[in-house]
Each structure stands twice: as C-alpha cells, then as structure tokens.
PDB file of C-alpha atoms in Angstrom:
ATOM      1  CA  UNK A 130     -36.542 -30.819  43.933  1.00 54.00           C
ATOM      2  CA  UNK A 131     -34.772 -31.015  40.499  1.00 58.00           C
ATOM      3  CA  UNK A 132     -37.961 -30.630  38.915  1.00 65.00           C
ATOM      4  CA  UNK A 133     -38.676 -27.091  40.443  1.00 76.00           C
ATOM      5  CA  UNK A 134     -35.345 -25.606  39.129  1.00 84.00           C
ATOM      6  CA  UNK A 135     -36.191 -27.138  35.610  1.00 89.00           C
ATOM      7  CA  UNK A 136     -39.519 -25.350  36.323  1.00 93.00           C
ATOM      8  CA  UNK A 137     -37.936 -22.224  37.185  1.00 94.00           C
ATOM      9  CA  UNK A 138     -35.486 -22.775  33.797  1.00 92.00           C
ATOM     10  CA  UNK A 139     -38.785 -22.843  31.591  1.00 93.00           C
ATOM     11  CA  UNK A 140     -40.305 -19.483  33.115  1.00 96.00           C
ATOM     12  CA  UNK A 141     -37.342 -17.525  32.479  1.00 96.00           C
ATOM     13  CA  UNK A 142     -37.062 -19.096  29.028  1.00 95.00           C
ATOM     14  CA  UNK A 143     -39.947 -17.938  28.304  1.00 97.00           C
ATOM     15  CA  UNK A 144     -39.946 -14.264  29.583  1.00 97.00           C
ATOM     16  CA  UNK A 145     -36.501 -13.999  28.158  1.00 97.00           C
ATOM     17  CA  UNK A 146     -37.970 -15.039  24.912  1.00 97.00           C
ATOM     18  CA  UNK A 147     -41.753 -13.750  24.169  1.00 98.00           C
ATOM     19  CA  UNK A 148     -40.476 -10.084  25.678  1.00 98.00           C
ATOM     20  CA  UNK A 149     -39.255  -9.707  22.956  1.00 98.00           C
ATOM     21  CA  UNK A 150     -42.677 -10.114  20.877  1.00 98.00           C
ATOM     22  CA  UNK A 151     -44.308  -6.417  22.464  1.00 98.00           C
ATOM     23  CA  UNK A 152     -40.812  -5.064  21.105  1.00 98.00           C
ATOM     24  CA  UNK A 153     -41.131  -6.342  17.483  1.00 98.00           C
ATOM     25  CA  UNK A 154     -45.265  -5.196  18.167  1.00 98.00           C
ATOM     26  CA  UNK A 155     -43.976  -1.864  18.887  1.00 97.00           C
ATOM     27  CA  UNK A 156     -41.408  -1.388  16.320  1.00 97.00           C
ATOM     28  CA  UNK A 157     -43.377  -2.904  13.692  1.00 97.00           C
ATOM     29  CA  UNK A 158     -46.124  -0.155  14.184  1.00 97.00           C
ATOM     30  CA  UNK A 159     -44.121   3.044  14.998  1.00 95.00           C
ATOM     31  CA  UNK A 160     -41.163   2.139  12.771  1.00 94.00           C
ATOM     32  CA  UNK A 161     -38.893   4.176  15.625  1.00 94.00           C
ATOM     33  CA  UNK A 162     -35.919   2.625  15.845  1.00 95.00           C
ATOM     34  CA  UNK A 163     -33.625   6.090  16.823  1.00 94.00           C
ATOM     35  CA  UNK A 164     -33.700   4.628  20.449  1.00 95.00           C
ATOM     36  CA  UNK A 165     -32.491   0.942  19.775  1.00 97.00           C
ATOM     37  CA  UNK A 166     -28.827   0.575  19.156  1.00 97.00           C
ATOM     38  CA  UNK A 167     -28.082  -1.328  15.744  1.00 97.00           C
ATOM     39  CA  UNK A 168     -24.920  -2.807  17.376  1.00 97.00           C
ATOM     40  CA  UNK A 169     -27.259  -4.432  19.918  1.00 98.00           C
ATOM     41  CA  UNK A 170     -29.621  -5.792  17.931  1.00 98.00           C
ATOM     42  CA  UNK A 171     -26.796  -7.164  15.499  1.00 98.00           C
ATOM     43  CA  UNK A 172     -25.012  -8.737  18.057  1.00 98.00           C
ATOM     44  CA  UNK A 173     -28.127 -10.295  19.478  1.00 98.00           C
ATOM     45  CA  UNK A 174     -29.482 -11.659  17.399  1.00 98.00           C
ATOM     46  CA  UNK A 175     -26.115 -13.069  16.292  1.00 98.00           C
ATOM     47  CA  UNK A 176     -25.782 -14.558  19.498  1.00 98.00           C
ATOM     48  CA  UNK A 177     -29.245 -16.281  19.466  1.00 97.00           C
ATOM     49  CA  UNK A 178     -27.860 -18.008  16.379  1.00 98.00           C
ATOM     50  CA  UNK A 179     -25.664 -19.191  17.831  1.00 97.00           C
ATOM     51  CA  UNK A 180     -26.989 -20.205  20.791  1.00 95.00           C
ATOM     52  CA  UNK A 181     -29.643 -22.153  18.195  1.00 96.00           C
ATOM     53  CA  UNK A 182     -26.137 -24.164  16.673  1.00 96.00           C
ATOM     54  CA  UNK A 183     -24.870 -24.563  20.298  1.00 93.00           C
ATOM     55  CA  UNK A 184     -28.560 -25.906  21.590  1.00 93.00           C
ATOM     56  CA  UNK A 185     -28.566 -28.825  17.862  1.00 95.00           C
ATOM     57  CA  UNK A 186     -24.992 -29.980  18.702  1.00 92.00           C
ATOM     58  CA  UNK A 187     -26.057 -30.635  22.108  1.00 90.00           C
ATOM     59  CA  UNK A 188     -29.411 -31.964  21.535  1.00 90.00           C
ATOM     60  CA  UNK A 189     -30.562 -29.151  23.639  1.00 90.00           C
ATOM     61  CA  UNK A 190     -34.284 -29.372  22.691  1.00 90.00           C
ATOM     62  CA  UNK A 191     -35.079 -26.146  25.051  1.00 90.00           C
ATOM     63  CA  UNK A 192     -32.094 -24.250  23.959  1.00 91.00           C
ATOM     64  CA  UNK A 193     -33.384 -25.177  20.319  1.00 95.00           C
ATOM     65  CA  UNK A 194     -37.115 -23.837  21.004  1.00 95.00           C
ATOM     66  CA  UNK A 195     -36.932 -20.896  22.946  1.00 95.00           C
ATOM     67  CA  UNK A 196     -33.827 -19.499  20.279  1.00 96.00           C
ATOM     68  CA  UNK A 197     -35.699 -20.258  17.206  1.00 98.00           C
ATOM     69  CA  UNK A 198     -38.810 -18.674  18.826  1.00 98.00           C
ATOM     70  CA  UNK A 199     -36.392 -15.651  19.557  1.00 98.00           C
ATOM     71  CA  UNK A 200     -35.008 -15.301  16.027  1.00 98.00           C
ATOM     72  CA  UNK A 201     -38.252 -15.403  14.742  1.00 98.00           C
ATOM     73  CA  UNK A 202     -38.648 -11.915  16.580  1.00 98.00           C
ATOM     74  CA  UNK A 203     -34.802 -10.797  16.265  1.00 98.00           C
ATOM     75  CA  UNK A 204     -34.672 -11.337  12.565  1.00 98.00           C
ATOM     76  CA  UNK A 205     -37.040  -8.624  11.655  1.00 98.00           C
ATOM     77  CA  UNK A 206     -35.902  -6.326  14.085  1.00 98.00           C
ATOM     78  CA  UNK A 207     -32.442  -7.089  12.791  1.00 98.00           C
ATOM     79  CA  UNK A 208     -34.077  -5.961   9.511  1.00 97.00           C
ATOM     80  CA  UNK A 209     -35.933  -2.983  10.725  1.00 97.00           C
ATOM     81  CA  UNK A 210     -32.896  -1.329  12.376  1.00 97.00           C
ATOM     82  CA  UNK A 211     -31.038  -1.888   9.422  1.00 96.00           C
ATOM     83  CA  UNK A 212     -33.012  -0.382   7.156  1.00 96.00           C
ATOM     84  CA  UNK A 213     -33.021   2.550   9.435  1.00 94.00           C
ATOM     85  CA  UNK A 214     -29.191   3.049   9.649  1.00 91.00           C
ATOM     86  CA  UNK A 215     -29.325   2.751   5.788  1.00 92.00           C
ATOM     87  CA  UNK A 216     -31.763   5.334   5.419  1.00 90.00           C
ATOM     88  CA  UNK A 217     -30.318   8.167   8.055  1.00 87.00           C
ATOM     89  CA  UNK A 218     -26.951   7.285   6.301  1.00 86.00           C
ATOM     90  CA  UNK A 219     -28.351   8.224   3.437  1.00 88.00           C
ATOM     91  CA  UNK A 220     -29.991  11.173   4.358  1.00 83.00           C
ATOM     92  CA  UNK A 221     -26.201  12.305   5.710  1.00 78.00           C
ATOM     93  CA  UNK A 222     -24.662  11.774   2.329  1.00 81.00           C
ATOM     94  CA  UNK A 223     -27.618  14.097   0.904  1.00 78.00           C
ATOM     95  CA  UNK A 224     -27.211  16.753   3.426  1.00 68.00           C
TER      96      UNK A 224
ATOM     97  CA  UNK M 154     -15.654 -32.503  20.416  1.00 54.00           C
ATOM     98  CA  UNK M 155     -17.799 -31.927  23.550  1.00 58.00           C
ATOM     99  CA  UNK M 156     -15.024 -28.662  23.939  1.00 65.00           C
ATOM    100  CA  UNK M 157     -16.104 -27.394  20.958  1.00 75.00           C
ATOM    101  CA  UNK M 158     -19.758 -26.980  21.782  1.00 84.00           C
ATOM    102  CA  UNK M 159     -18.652 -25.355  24.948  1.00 89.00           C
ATOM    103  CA  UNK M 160     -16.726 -22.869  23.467  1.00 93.00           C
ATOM    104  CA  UNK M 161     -20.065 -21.883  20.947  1.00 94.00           C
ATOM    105  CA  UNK M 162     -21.760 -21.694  24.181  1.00 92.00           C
ATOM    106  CA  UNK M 163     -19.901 -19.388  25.725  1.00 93.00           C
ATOM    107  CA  UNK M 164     -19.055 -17.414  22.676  1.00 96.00           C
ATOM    108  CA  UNK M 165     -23.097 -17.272  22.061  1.00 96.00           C
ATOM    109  CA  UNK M 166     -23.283 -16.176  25.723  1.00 95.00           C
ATOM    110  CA  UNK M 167     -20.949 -13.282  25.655  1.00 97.00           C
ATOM    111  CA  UNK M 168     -22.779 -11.866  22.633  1.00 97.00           C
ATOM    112  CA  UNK M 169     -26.181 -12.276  23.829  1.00 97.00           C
ATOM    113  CA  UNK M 170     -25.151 -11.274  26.990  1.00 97.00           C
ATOM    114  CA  UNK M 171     -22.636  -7.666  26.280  1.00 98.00           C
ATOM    115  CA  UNK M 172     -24.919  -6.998  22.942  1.00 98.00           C
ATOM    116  CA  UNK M 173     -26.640  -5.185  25.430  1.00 98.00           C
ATOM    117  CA  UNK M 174     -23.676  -2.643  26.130  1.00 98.00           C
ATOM    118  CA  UNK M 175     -24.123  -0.530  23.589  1.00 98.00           C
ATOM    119  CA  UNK M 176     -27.985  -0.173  24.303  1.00 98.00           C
ATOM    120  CA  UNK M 177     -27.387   0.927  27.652  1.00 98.00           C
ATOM    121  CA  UNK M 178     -24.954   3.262  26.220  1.00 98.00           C
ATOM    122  CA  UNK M 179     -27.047   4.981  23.636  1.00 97.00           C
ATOM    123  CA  UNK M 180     -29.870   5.045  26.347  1.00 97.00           C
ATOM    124  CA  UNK M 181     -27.752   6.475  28.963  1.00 97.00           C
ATOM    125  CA  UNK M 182     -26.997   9.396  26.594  1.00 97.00           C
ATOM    126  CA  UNK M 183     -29.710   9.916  24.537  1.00 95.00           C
ATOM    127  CA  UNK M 184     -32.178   9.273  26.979  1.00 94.00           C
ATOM    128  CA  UNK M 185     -34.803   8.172  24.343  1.00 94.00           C
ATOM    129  CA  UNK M 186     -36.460   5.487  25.430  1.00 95.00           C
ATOM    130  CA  UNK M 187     -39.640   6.130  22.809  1.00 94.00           C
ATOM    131  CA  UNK M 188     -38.997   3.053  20.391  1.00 95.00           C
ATOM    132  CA  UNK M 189     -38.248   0.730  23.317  1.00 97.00           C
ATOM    133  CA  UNK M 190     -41.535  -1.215  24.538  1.00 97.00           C
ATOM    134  CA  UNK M 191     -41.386  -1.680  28.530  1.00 97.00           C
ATOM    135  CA  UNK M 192     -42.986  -4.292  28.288  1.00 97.00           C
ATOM    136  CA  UNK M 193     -40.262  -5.718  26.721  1.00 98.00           C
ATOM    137  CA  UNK M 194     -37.691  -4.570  29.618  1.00 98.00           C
ATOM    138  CA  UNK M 195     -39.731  -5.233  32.192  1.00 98.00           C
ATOM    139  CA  UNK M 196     -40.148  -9.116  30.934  1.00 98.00           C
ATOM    140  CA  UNK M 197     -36.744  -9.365  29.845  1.00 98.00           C
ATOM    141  CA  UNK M 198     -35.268  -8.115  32.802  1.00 98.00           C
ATOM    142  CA  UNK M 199     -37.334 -10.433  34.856  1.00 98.00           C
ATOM    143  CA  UNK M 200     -36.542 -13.289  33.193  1.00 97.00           C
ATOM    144  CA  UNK M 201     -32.691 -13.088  33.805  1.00 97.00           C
ATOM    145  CA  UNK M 202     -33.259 -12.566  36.865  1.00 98.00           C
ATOM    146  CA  UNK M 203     -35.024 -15.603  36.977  1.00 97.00           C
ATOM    147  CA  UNK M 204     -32.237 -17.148  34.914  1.00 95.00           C
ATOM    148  CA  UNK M 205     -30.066 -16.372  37.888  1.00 96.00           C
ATOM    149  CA  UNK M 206     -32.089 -18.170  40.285  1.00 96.00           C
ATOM    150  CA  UNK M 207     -32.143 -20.919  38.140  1.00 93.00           C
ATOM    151  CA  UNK M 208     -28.371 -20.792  38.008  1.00 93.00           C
ATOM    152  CA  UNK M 209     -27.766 -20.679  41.573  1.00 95.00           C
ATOM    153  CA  UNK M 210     -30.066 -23.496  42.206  1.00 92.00           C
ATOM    154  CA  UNK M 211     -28.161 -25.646  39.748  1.00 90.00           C
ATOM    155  CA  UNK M 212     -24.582 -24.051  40.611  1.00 90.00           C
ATOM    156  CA  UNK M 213     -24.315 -23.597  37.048  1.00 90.00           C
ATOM    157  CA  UNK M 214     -21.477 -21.078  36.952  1.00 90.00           C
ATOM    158  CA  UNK M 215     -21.540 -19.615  33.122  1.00 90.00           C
ATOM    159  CA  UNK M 216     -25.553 -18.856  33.648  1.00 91.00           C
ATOM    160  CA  UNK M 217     -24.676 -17.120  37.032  1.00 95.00           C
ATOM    161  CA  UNK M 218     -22.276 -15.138  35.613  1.00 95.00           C
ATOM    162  CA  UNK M 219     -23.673 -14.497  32.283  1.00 95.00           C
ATOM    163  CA  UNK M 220     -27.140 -13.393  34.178  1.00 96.00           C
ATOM    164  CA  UNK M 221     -25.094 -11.116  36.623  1.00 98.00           C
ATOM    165  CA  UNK M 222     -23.591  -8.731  33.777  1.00 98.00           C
ATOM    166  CA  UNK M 223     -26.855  -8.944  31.827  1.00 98.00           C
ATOM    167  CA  UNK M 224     -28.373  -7.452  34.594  1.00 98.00           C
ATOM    168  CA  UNK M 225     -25.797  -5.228  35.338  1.00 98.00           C
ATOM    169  CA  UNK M 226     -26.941  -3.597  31.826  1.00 98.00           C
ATOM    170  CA  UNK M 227     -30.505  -3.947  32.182  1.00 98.00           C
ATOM    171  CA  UNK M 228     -31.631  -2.739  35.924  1.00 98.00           C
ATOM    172  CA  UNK M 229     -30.025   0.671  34.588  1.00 98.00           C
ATOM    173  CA  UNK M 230     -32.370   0.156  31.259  1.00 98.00           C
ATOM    174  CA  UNK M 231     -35.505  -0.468  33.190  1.00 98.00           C
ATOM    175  CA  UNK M 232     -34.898   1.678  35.551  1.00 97.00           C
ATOM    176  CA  UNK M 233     -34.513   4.924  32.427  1.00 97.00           C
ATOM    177  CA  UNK M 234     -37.861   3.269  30.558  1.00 97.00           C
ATOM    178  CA  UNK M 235     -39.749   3.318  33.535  1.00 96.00           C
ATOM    179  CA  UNK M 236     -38.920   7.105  34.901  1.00 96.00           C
ATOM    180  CA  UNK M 237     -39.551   7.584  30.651  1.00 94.00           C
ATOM    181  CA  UNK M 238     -43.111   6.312  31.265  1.00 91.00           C
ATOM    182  CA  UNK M 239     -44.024   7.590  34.217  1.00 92.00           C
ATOM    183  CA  UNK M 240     -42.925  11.035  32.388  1.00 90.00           C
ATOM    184  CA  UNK M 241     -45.087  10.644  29.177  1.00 87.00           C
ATOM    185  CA  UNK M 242     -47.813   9.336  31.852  1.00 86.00           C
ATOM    186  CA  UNK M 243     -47.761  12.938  34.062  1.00 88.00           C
ATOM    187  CA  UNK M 244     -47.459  15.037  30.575  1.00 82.00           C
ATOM    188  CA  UNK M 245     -50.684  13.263  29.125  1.00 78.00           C
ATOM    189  CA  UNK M 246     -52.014  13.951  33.327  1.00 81.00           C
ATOM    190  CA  UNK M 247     -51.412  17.454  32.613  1.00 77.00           C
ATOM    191  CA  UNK M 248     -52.663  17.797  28.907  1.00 67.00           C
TER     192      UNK M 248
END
C-alpha cells in the first residue's frame, strides 16, 4: 500500500509543479502582470529555493526535481513581475 | 543537524505556502484575474489537494497542515478565475 501514497506524492508533485508552465506561457505572451501580486511571486519563488536547499541536505531526490523544475518557471516570472513594478513605479515618479 | 533541515523545511513551507496571501488579496479586490492562466489554478489547486491526500495517508502532519491553508487561499482563487472565464466566455457569446 506504501507504494500508492508514493504514487499519489508524484501526481501532486507534478501538478503542483508543471501548472505553473501555462502561467509563465501566458505571461510570457501577454506581458500582463497587473493581476499577479509581486509579493507572491517573490515569496514563492523564494520558498521553492529553499525548499531546493532543504530537498540537497536531505538527499531528497523528489524534493530536488520537482523544485528545480519549478524555479525554472518561477525565476522568470520573478523577473517579469519585477520589471513590471519597476516600470509602473516609474511611470508614478513621471506623472 | 537533522533540526536544522527541519527548520528550512518548514520555513520553505510557510513561504511557499502564505506567498499566496497577498494574491488572494489583490484578487479579492481588484478582481482582475486577466494575467492569471486557469489553467494554472485549476492544476495547482488540484495538486494540493492531492498533496493533502497524500498527507493524510502518510499522517504527515506539516504537509496536512501546510496543504490545508494553501487551499484555504486557493479554492477562493479558483473559484474568482473561473466565474472570470465563464464571464469573458458569455461576452465573446454575445459579441
């Protein structure tokens, strides 16, 4: 029976990973990031970094996989919605 | 040393897990749900709540918990990018 919870382990791993990918899809094309929080994607992805130093210390080779997979995604939407706070604060300061 | 690991755990945990506060915030008052992909919520929010099955089978008590809140934050979510969907869906209906 152990086997079917590890089984159950590895489908959520991977939902709770590759959703992410339509997101990154969708902000890559429409570059609309108004709607996304910049405090949640910082402190995402932060976590998933962590989660990545958590998963080598423990030899975690799941843990490992499924956060570098995710900060492969995270990073550049870390990047995106920073670059979009940068440029509305910007626009403020002109205004 | 094995405490110290824990403690990343749990610290990557809490981010990953109330990182999603402030999204559910924003979304709750701006109501625009345009940049976010469903696809992503709807996978995401299926796969903690497969991470909470997982947890109960394993009586894993930080991955119960951890999957509780998240959800807590993200039924709301898909709930508002769903009803934003099925919105844009009648408008293009009507056009």
């Amino acid at each position: 029976m152990a086997l079917d919870f590890t089984i159950i382990g590895y489908i959520a791993g991977t939902l709770t990973t590759f959703a992410s990918l339509p997101q990154l899809i969708k902000s890559l094309k429409t570059k609309d990031m108004k709607g996304i929080s910049p405090y949640f994607v910082m402190s995402f992805t932060t976590g998933l970094f962590l989660w990545l130093i958590y998963g080598l210390f423990r030899n975690d080779y799941p843990i490992i996989i499924f956060n570098i997979i995710s900060l492969m995604f995270w990073i550049p939407l870390l990047y995106l919605s920073l670059m979009d706070n940068l440029k509305n604060k910007i626009k403020i300061n002109i205004k």
